Short mmCIF file of C-alpha atoms in Angstrom, two decimals:
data_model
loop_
_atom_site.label_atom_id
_atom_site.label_comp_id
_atom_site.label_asym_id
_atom_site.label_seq_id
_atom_site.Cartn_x
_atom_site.Cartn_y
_atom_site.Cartn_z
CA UNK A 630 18.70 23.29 -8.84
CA UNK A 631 20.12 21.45 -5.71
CA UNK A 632 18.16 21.11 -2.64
CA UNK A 633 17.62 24.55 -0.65
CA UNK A 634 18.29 26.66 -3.87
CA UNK A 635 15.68 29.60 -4.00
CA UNK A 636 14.10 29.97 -7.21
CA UNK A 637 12.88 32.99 -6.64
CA UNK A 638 11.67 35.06 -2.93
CA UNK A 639 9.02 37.21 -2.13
CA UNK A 640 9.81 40.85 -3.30
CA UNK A 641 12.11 40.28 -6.08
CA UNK A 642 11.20 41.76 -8.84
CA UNK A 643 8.91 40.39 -11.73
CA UNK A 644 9.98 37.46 -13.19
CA UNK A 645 9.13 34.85 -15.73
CA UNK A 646 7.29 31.52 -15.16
CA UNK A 647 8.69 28.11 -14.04
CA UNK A 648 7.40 24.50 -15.17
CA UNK A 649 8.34 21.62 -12.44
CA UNK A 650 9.87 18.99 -14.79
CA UNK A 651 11.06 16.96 -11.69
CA UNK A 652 11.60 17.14 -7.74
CA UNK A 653 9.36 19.26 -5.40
CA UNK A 654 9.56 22.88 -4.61
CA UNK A 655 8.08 24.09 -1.41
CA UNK A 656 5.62 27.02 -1.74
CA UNK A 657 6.63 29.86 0.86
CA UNK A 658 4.22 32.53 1.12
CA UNK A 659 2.74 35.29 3.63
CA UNK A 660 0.38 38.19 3.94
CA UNK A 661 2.26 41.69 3.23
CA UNK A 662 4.61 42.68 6.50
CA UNK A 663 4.91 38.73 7.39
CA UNK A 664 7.79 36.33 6.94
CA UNK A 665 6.90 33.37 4.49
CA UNK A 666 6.17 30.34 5.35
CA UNK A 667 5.74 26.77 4.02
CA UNK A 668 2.26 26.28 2.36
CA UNK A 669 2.15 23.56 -0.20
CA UNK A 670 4.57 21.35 -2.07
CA UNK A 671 4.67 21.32 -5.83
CA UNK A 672 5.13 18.66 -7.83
CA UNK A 673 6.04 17.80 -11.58
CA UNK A 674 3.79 19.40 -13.76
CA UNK A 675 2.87 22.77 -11.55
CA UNK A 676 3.59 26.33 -13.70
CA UNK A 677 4.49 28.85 -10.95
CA UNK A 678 5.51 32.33 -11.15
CA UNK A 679 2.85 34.18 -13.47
CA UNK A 680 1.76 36.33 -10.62
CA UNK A 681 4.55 39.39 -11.55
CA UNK A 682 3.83 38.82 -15.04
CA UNK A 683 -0.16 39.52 -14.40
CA UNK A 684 0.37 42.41 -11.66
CA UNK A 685 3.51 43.93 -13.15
CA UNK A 686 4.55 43.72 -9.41
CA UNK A 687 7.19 41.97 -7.62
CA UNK A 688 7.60 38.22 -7.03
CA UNK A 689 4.22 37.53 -4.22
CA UNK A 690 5.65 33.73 -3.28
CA UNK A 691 9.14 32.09 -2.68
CA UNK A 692 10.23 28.75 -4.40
CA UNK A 693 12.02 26.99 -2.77
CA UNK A 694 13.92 23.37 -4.23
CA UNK A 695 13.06 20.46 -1.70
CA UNK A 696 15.51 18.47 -3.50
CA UNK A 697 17.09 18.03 -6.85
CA UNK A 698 14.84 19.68 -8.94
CA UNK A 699 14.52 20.11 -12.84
CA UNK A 700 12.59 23.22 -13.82
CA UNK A 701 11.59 24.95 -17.56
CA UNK A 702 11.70 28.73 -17.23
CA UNK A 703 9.79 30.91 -20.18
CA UNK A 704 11.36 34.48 -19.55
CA UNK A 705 9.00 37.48 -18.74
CA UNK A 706 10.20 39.37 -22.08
CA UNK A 707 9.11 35.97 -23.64
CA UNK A 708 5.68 35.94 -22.26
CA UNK A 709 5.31 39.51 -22.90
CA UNK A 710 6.05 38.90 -26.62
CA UNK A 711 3.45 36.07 -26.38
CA UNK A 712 0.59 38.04 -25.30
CA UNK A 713 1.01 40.83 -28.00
CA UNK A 714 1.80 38.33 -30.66
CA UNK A 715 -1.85 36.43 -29.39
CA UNK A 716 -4.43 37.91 -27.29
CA UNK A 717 -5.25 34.54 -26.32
CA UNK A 718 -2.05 33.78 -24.74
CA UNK A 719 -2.59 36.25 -22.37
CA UNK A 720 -6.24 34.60 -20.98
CA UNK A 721 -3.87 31.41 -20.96
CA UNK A 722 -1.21 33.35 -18.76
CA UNK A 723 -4.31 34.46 -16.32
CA UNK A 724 -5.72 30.27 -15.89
CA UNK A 725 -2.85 29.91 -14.92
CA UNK A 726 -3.49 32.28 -11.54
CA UNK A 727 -6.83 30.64 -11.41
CA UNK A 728 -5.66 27.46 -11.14
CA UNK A 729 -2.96 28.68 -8.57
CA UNK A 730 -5.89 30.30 -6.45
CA UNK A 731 -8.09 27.26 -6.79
CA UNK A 732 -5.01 25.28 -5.21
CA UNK A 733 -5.35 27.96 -2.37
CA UNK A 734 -9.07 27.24 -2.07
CA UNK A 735 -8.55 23.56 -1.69
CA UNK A 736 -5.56 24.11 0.93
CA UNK A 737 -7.85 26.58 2.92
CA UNK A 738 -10.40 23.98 2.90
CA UNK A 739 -8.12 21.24 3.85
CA UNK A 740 -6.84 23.21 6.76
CA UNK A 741 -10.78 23.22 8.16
CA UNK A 742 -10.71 19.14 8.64
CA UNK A 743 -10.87 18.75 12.42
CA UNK A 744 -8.63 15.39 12.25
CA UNK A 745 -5.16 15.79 11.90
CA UNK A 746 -5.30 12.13 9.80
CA UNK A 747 -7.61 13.74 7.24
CA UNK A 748 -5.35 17.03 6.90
CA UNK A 749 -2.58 14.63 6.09
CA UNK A 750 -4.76 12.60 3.77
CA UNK A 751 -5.65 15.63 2.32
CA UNK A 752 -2.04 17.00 1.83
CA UNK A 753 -0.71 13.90 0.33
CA UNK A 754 -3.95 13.08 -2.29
CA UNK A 755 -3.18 17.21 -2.86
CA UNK A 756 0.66 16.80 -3.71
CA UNK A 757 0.72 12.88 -4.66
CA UNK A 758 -2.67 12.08 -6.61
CA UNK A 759 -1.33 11.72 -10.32
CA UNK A 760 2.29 11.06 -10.05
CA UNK A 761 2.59 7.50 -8.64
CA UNK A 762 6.08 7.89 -8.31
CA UNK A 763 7.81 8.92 -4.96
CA UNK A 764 7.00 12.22 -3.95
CA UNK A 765 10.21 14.01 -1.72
CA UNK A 766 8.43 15.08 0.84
CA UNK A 767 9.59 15.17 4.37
CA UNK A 768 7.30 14.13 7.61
CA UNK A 769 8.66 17.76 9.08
CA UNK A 770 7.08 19.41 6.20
CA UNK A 771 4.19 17.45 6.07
CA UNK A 772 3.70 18.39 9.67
CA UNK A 773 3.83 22.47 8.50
CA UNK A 774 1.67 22.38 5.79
CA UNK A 775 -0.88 19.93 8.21
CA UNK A 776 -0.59 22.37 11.12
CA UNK A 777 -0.16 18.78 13.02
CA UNK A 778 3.38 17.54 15.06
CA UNK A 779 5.97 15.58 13.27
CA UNK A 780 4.96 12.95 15.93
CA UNK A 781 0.96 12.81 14.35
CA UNK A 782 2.18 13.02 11.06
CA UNK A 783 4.80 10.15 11.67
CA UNK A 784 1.87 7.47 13.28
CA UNK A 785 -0.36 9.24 10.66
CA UNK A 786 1.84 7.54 7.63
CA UNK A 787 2.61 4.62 9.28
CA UNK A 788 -1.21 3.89 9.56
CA UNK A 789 -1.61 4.75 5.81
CA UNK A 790 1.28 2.38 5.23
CA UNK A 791 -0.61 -0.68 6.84
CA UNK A 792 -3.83 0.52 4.93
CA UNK A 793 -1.59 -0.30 1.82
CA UNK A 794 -2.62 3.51 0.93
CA UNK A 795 1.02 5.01 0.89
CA UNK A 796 4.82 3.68 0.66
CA UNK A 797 7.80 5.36 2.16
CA UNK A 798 11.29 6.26 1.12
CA UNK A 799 14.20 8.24 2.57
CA UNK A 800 12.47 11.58 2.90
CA UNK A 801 9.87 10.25 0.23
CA UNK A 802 6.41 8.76 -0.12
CA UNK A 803 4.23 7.23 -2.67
CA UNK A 804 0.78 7.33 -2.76
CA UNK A 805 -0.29 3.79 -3.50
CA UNK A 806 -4.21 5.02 -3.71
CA UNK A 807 -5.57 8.27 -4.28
CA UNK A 808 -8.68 7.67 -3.84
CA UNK A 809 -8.49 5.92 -0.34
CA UNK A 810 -6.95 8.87 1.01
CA UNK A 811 -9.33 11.51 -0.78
CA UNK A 812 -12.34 8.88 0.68
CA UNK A 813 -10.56 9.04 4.28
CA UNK A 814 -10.10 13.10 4.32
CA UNK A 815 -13.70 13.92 2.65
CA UNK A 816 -14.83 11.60 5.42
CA UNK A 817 -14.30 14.69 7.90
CA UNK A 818 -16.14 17.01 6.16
CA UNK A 819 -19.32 14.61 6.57
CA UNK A 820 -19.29 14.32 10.29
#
């Protein structure tokens, strides 16, 4: 998918599941009545998408591609067929929501750092911490998932560049080391 494609919006109806091969996809979401907006970034590895096939309802979240973007896509017939064919399939269809709403549970708590420089940490050991690779991910949207300005998010990196803690790209960044950044954002939560 090229950048800007939507996988998928709120309200369409149920659909299959998506695996992130490669690129970013920005999460879009809202309560019921509200417009979505961005909430997280996924990254390679992320399954998104088994909330229709759960609730039988339509599509809760919008995908959107943040750049070129590779995705797997296991049709809702498909995962039907799956869960009658083996009842366990279907408790492996339903981790997958619990891991989606312990994602939620971290952002939530993420948000509640006081320092803007910790929300950032916070955002980047969230979307960055296995890949070691560059991560598209823009200082705008960094800003909007932060609730900080693009200015604090742009002295933000730079400081994490001089720590040697992050790299950046054109509209990229790399986390050099994880655990710096998890260190600097838990260090919030202690004051």
């Amino acid at each position: 998918f090229d950048t800007g494609h939507v996988i998928f919006a709120k309200g369409d109806k149920a659909g299959g599941i998506y695996g992130l091969v490669s690129g970013t996809l920005g999460i879009m979401a809202a309560p019921p009545y509200s417009t979505p907006r961005l909430i997280d970034i996924a990254v390679s590895g992320d399954w998104l998408g088994e909330d229709s096939f759960i609730s039988g309802k339509p599509r809760r979240i919008e995908l959107v591609a943040q750049n070129e973007t590779w995705l797997l896509h296991v049709p809702l017939e498909k995962m039907e067929q799956m869960a009658e064919q083996d009842p366990d399939n279907m408790r492996a269809f339903g981790v997958m929501s619990i891991l989606g709403a312990d994602s939620m549970l971290r952002l939530v708590h993420d948000l509640q750092k006081k320092s803007a420089s910790a929300r950032v940490a916070s955002a980047l050991h969230r979307i960055c911490w296995a890949t070691h690779i560059p991560v598209a991910v823009s200082q705008e949207s960094l800003s909007v998932i932060t609730t900080t300005s693009r200015k604090q998010v742009n002295a933000i990196i730079k400081r994490f560049v001089e720590e040697g803690w992050v790299e950046t790209g054109y509209r990229s960044i790399t986390v050099l080391n994880p655990e710096a950044l998890k260190h600097h954002a838990d260090e919030d939560m202690a004051d």
